[in-house]
Amino acid sequence: MHQEKQEAQDGRILLYEDYNIRVSSQPNVYGEKFVLRLLKKNENIKNIFDLGFPGTEEDLNKSINKRNSITIIAAPTGEGKTTTLYSFMDYLNKPEINITTIEDPVEIRIKGLNQIEIDNKSSFSGSLRTVLRQDPDIILVGEIRDTETGEIAIQAGQTGHYVLSTIHTIDSVEVITRLRKMGLSDYDISSTLATSISQRLVRRVCPKCKVERKFNDREKKIIEAIGKKYNVDFDTSGITYETPGCKYCNNTGFYDRIGIFEILNITDEIKEEIMTGKSSLEIRKKALEQNYKPLLVDGINKVIQGYTTLEELNKKLLVF
Ligand SMILES: [Zn+2]
């Protein structure tokens, strides 16, 4: 980063032993505002189910690794998209399968993968073109940011590859809207998009200071209302936790985080909705009829399973 420049900048601090620090600066009327993101170096890749991915291995296989298709993970910045992608890669990584990744930057090096890092001279779309000539089985494109990348990613999906990527958007249905806004046709989207996954991170209750208690009537009421809305039977007869805080969790009551997920499988019926130009509202309605469960449902499951609390979930998803 340039010290003397009074303009918005993106940069990195590489001095610290265990962390890469991503820095963003923005001049404002008082001076400059900095946002620093800490990324642990050499962090081990976590198993996708340890990250909180709902369902079984069979469900996972239904959602990823289909030839001639694209899987997109959608979430705002800092909600764990990259970590999930790495877990997927690790899961799919086998000696007989050729996987190439195009990343900005390469955050974790995985043995057996061909990892390409974007620099000032290259772009996702340019690198993707080159990669396609090498005909890998699976391609990870760090992010679909522009029309060109979107178009080539779709092409790659249509020509026998399995493509994994991410998009900055709020949920899995909005992925369709974003792709449409980039100028991709309903035909291309419906014929190639196989799965759209969205996620958020919530804090886990601290294992050292958590105190068991029953759900109170207010919480039960809230959870039951959500269950009714989405046709899910939530069992609130179990326990939840108070989070008083201790030294271990720096008096926050929480330690580490867990992902909550929603998975939109693009079934033939959803393809039909996309093909005929239906709005995201209509697509969501159809998906709900077909057992699509929005983020909130997995969030409530994580509360009932004792990973987090309703208050904590509410900070992310506005439950009540
Ligand atoms: Zn604690």
Coordinates of C-alpha atoms and ligand atoms in Angstrom, one line a residue:
M1 CA 0.0 0.0 0.0
H2 CA 1.2 3.5 -0.6
Q3 CA 1.5 5.6 2.5
E4 CA 1.4 9.0 0.8
K5 CA -1.7 8.3 -1.4
Q6 CA -5.0 9.7 -0.2
E7 CA -7.2 7.3 -2.0
A8 CA -9.0 4.0 -1.4
Q9 CA -6.6 1.1 -1.4
D10 CA -6.6 -2.7 -1.1
G11 CA -3.4 -4.3 0.3
R12 CA -1.9 -6.9 2.5
I13 CA 0.3 -7.1 5.6
L14 CA 2.5 -10.1 5.5
L15 CA 4.7 -9.4 8.5
Y16 CA 2.9 -11.5 11.1
E17 CA 3.9 -15.1 11.6
D18 CA 0.6 -16.8 11.8
Y19 CA -1.6 -14.4 9.9
N20 CA -2.1 -12.8 6.6
I21 CA -3.9 -9.5 7.0
R22 CA -6.0 -8.1 4.2
V23 CA -6.3 -4.4 4.4
S24 CA -8.8 -2.1 2.9
S25 CA -8.6 1.7 3.3
Q26 CA -11.1 4.4 2.5
P27 CA -10.5 8.1 2.9
N28 CA -13.3 9.9 4.7
V29 CA -13.9 13.4 6.2
Y30 CA -11.9 12.6 9.4
G31 CA -8.9 10.9 7.7
E32 CA -8.9 7.3 6.7
K33 CA -11.0 4.2 7.7
F34 CA -9.2 0.9 7.7
V35 CA -10.8 -2.6 7.7
L36 CA -8.5 -5.5 8.5
R37 CA -9.4 -9.1 7.9
L38 CA -7.3 -11.7 9.7
L39 CA -6.6 -14.9 7.7
K40 CA -4.8 -17.7 9.5
K41 CA -1.8 -19.0 7.6
N42 CA -1.5 -22.7 6.9
E43 CA -4.8 -23.4 8.4
N44 CA -6.0 -27.0 8.0
I45 CA -8.9 -27.6 5.7
K46 CA -12.0 -28.5 7.7
N47 CA -14.3 -31.3 6.8
I48 CA -17.4 -29.8 5.2
F49 CA -19.7 -31.4 7.8
D50 CA -17.6 -30.0 10.7
L51 CA -18.3 -26.6 9.1
G52 CA -22.0 -27.2 9.6
F53 CA -23.1 -28.4 6.2
P54 CA -26.5 -29.9 6.8
G55 CA -27.5 -33.4 5.7
T56 CA -25.7 -36.5 4.8
E57 CA -22.9 -37.4 2.4
E58 CA -25.6 -38.5 -0.1
D59 CA -27.1 -35.0 0.1
L60 CA -23.7 -33.5 -0.5
N61 CA -23.0 -35.7 -3.5
K62 CA -26.4 -34.6 -4.9
S63 CA -25.3 -30.9 -4.6
I64 CA -21.8 -31.1 -5.9
N65 CA -19.7 -32.7 -8.6
K66 CA -22.1 -33.1 -11.5
R67 CA -20.5 -33.0 -14.9
N68 CA -21.7 -30.3 -17.3
S69 CA -22.8 -28.0 -14.5
I70 CA -22.0 -25.2 -12.1
T71 CA -22.3 -25.0 -8.4
I72 CA -22.3 -21.5 -7.0
I73 CA -21.9 -20.4 -3.4
A74 CA -23.5 -17.1 -2.5
A75 CA -22.9 -15.0 0.5
P76 CA -21.8 -11.5 1.5
T77 CA -18.1 -10.9 2.3
G78 CA -16.7 -12.6 5.3
E79 CA -19.3 -15.3 5.6
G80 CA -17.0 -18.2 4.9
K81 CA -17.5 -18.9 1.2
T82 CA -13.8 -19.5 0.6
T83 CA -13.5 -21.9 3.5
T84 CA -16.5 -23.9 2.1
L85 CA -15.0 -24.0 -1.4
Y86 CA -11.7 -25.4 0.0
S87 CA -13.6 -28.1 1.9
F88 CA -15.4 -29.0 -1.3
M89 CA -12.1 -29.1 -3.2
D90 CA -10.6 -31.3 -0.5
Y91 CA -13.6 -33.6 -0.7
L92 CA -13.4 -33.9 -4.5
N93 CA -9.6 -34.2 -4.6
K94 CA -8.6 -37.6 -5.9
P95 CA -5.4 -38.5 -7.9
E96 CA -7.4 -39.5 -11.0
I97 CA -9.3 -36.2 -11.1
N98 CA -7.7 -33.1 -12.5
I99 CA -8.7 -30.0 -10.6
T100 CA -7.6 -26.5 -11.5
T101 CA -8.3 -23.5 -9.4
I102 CA -8.2 -19.8 -10.3
E103 CA -8.0 -17.8 -7.1
D104 CA -7.4 -14.2 -5.9
P105 CA -5.3 -14.9 -3.9
V106 CA -4.5 -18.5 -3.2
E107 CA -5.3 -18.7 0.5
I108 CA -4.5 -22.3 1.2
R109 CA -2.3 -24.6 -0.8
I110 CA -3.8 -28.1 -1.4
K111 CA -1.7 -31.0 -2.5
G112 CA -2.8 -32.4 -5.8
L113 CA -4.5 -29.3 -7.1
N114 CA -3.3 -27.0 -9.8
Q115 CA -3.8 -23.6 -8.2
I116 CA -3.5 -20.4 -10.2
E117 CA -3.3 -17.0 -8.6
I118 CA -4.7 -13.9 -10.3
D119 CA -2.3 -11.0 -10.4
N120 CA -2.3 -7.5 -11.8
K121 CA -1.6 -8.8 -15.3
S122 CA -4.3 -11.5 -15.3
S123 CA -8.0 -11.8 -14.7
F124 CA -10.5 -14.6 -13.9
S125 CA -11.8 -14.6 -17.4
G126 CA -8.4 -14.6 -19.1
S127 CA -7.1 -17.3 -16.9
L128 CA -10.2 -19.3 -17.3
R129 CA -9.8 -19.3 -21.1
T130 CA -6.3 -20.7 -20.7
V131 CA -7.3 -23.3 -18.2
L132 CA -10.0 -24.6 -20.5
R133 CA -7.5 -25.4 -23.2
Q134 CA -5.9 -27.8 -20.6
D135 CA -9.3 -29.5 -20.2
P136 CA -9.3 -30.2 -16.5
D137 CA -12.2 -32.2 -14.9
I138 CA -13.1 -29.7 -12.2
I139 CA -12.5 -25.9 -12.3
L140 CA -12.8 -23.6 -9.4
V141 CA -13.3 -20.0 -10.3
G142 CA -12.7 -17.9 -7.2
E143 CA -15.5 -15.5 -8.0
I144 CA -17.9 -14.6 -10.8
R145 CA -17.5 -10.8 -10.8
D146 CA -18.3 -9.8 -14.4
T147 CA -20.2 -10.9 -17.5
E148 CA -17.2 -12.2 -19.3
T149 CA -16.2 -14.6 -16.4
G150 CA -19.9 -15.6 -16.1
E151 CA -20.1 -16.5 -19.8
I152 CA -16.9 -18.5 -19.9
A153 CA -17.9 -20.3 -16.7
I154 CA -21.2 -21.3 -18.2
Q155 CA -19.4 -22.4 -21.4
A156 CA -17.1 -24.5 -19.3
G157 CA -20.1 -26.1 -17.6
Q158 CA -21.7 -26.8 -20.9
T159 CA -18.7 -28.5 -22.3
G160 CA -18.2 -31.4 -19.9
H161 CA -16.5 -29.7 -16.9
Y162 CA -17.7 -29.3 -13.4
V163 CA -17.4 -25.6 -12.3
L164 CA -17.4 -24.3 -8.7
S165 CA -17.6 -20.6 -8.0
T166 CA -18.9 -17.9 -5.7
I167 CA -21.1 -14.8 -6.2
H168 CA -21.6 -11.9 -3.8
T169 CA -25.3 -12.0 -3.1
I170 CA -27.6 -12.6 -0.2
D171 CA -29.1 -16.0 -0.9
S172 CA -29.3 -19.0 -3.2
V173 CA -32.3 -17.8 -5.2
E174 CA -30.8 -14.3 -5.8
V175 CA -27.9 -16.1 -7.6
I176 CA -30.3 -16.5 -10.6
T177 CA -31.1 -12.7 -10.5
R178 CA -27.4 -11.8 -10.4
L179 CA -26.6 -14.1 -13.4
R180 CA -29.5 -12.6 -15.3
K181 CA -28.3 -9.1 -14.5
M182 CA -24.9 -10.0 -15.8
G183 CA -26.6 -10.6 -19.1
L184 CA -26.6 -14.4 -19.1
S185 CA -29.6 -15.9 -20.8
D186 CA -32.3 -17.8 -19.0
Y187 CA -31.4 -20.8 -21.2
D188 CA -27.7 -20.7 -20.3
I189 CA -28.5 -20.4 -16.5
S190 CA -31.2 -23.1 -16.5
S191 CA -29.2 -25.6 -18.5
T192 CA -26.0 -25.2 -16.5
L193 CA -26.6 -24.1 -12.9
A194 CA -27.1 -27.3 -10.9
T195 CA -26.9 -26.1 -7.3
S196 CA -26.9 -22.8 -5.6
I197 CA -25.7 -22.7 -2.0
S198 CA -25.9 -19.8 0.4
Q199 CA -24.3 -19.5 3.8
R200 CA -23.7 -17.4 6.9
L201 CA -21.5 -17.7 9.9
V202 CA -22.8 -17.5 13.4
R203 CA -20.8 -17.8 16.7
R204 CA -20.7 -21.0 18.6
V205 CA -21.6 -21.0 22.3
C206 CA -18.4 -21.2 24.4
P207 CA -17.9 -24.8 25.6
K208 CA -16.3 -23.7 28.9
C209 CA -18.9 -21.3 30.3
K210 CA -22.2 -22.3 28.7
V211 CA -25.1 -22.9 31.1
E212 CA -27.9 -25.3 30.1
R213 CA -31.5 -24.1 30.3
K214 CA -34.9 -24.9 28.8
F215 CA -36.2 -22.8 25.9
N216 CA -38.5 -20.1 27.3
D217 CA -42.0 -19.6 26.1
R218 CA -41.1 -16.6 23.9
E219 CA -38.4 -18.6 22.2
K220 CA -40.7 -21.6 21.7
K221 CA -43.3 -19.3 20.2
I222 CA -40.8 -17.8 17.7
I223 CA -39.4 -21.2 16.7
E224 CA -42.8 -22.7 16.3
A225 CA -44.0 -19.8 14.1
I226 CA -40.9 -20.3 11.8
G227 CA -41.6 -24.1 11.7
K228 CA -45.2 -23.4 10.7
K229 CA -44.1 -21.0 8.0
Y230 CA -41.6 -23.4 6.4
N231 CA -43.4 -26.7 7.2
V232 CA -40.8 -28.0 9.6
D233 CA -41.3 -29.7 12.9
F234 CA -38.8 -28.1 15.3
D235 CA -38.5 -29.9 18.7
T236 CA -38.1 -27.2 21.4
S237 CA -38.4 -29.7 24.3
G238 CA -34.6 -29.9 24.5
I239 CA -32.1 -27.4 25.9
T240 CA -30.4 -24.1 24.9
Y241 CA -27.7 -22.2 26.6
E242 CA -27.0 -19.0 28.6
T243 CA -23.6 -17.6 27.6
P244 CA -22.2 -15.7 30.6
G245 CA -18.6 -15.5 29.2
C246 CA -15.3 -16.5 30.7
K247 CA -11.5 -16.0 30.2
Y248 CA -11.4 -18.7 27.5
C249 CA -13.9 -16.8 25.3
N250 CA -12.7 -13.3 26.2
N251 CA -15.9 -12.8 28.1
T252 CA -18.0 -12.9 24.9
G253 CA -19.8 -16.2 25.7
F254 CA -18.9 -17.5 22.2
Y255 CA -16.0 -19.3 20.7
D256 CA -15.4 -20.2 17.1
R257 CA -18.1 -20.1 14.5
I258 CA -20.3 -22.5 12.5
G259 CA -21.9 -22.2 9.1
I260 CA -25.6 -22.2 8.4
F261 CA -26.5 -23.2 4.9
E262 CA -29.3 -23.3 2.4
I263 CA -29.2 -25.4 -0.7
L264 CA -31.2 -24.8 -3.8
N265 CA -31.1 -27.8 -6.2
I266 CA -32.1 -26.7 -9.7
T267 CA -34.6 -29.4 -10.4
D268 CA -36.4 -29.7 -13.7
E269 CA -39.3 -27.7 -12.2
I270 CA -37.0 -24.8 -11.2
K271 CA -35.3 -25.0 -14.6
E272 CA -38.7 -24.5 -16.2
E273 CA -39.3 -21.4 -14.0
I274 CA -35.9 -19.9 -15.0
M275 CA -36.4 -20.8 -18.7
T276 CA -39.8 -19.0 -18.7
G277 CA -38.4 -15.9 -17.1
K278 CA -40.1 -16.1 -13.7
S279 CA -39.1 -13.6 -11.1
S280 CA -37.0 -14.6 -8.1
L281 CA -40.2 -14.3 -5.9
E282 CA -41.9 -17.0 -8.1
I283 CA -38.9 -19.2 -8.2
R284 CA -38.6 -19.0 -4.4
K285 CA -42.2 -20.0 -4.1
K286 CA -41.7 -23.0 -6.4
A287 CA -38.5 -24.0 -4.5
L288 CA -40.3 -23.9 -1.2
E289 CA -43.0 -26.3 -2.6
Q290 CA -40.1 -28.6 -3.5
N291 CA -38.5 -28.8 -0.1
Y292 CA -36.0 -26.0 -0.3
K293 CA -35.3 -24.8 3.2
P294 CA -34.0 -21.2 3.6
L295 CA -31.1 -20.2 5.7
L296 CA -33.4 -19.5 8.7
V297 CA -34.4 -23.2 8.9
D298 CA -30.9 -24.5 9.2
G299 CA -30.2 -21.6 11.6
I300 CA -33.0 -22.8 13.9
N301 CA -31.7 -26.3 13.6
K302 CA -28.3 -25.1 14.8
V303 CA -30.0 -23.4 17.7
I304 CA -31.9 -26.6 18.6
Q305 CA -28.8 -28.7 18.3
G306 CA -27.1 -26.3 20.8
Y307 CA -24.4 -24.9 18.5
T308 CA -25.6 -21.3 18.9
T309 CA -28.4 -19.3 20.4
L310 CA -31.6 -17.7 19.1
E311 CA -30.2 -14.2 20.0
E312 CA -27.0 -14.9 18.1
L313 CA -28.9 -16.1 15.1
N314 CA -31.1 -13.0 15.2
K315 CA -28.0 -10.8 14.7
K316 CA -27.4 -12.5 11.4
L317 CA -30.9 -13.3 10.1
L318 CA -33.5 -11.2 11.9
V319 CA -35.5 -14.0 13.4
F320 CA -37.7 -11.9 15.5
Ligands
ZN1 ZN -16.6 -18.8 27.8

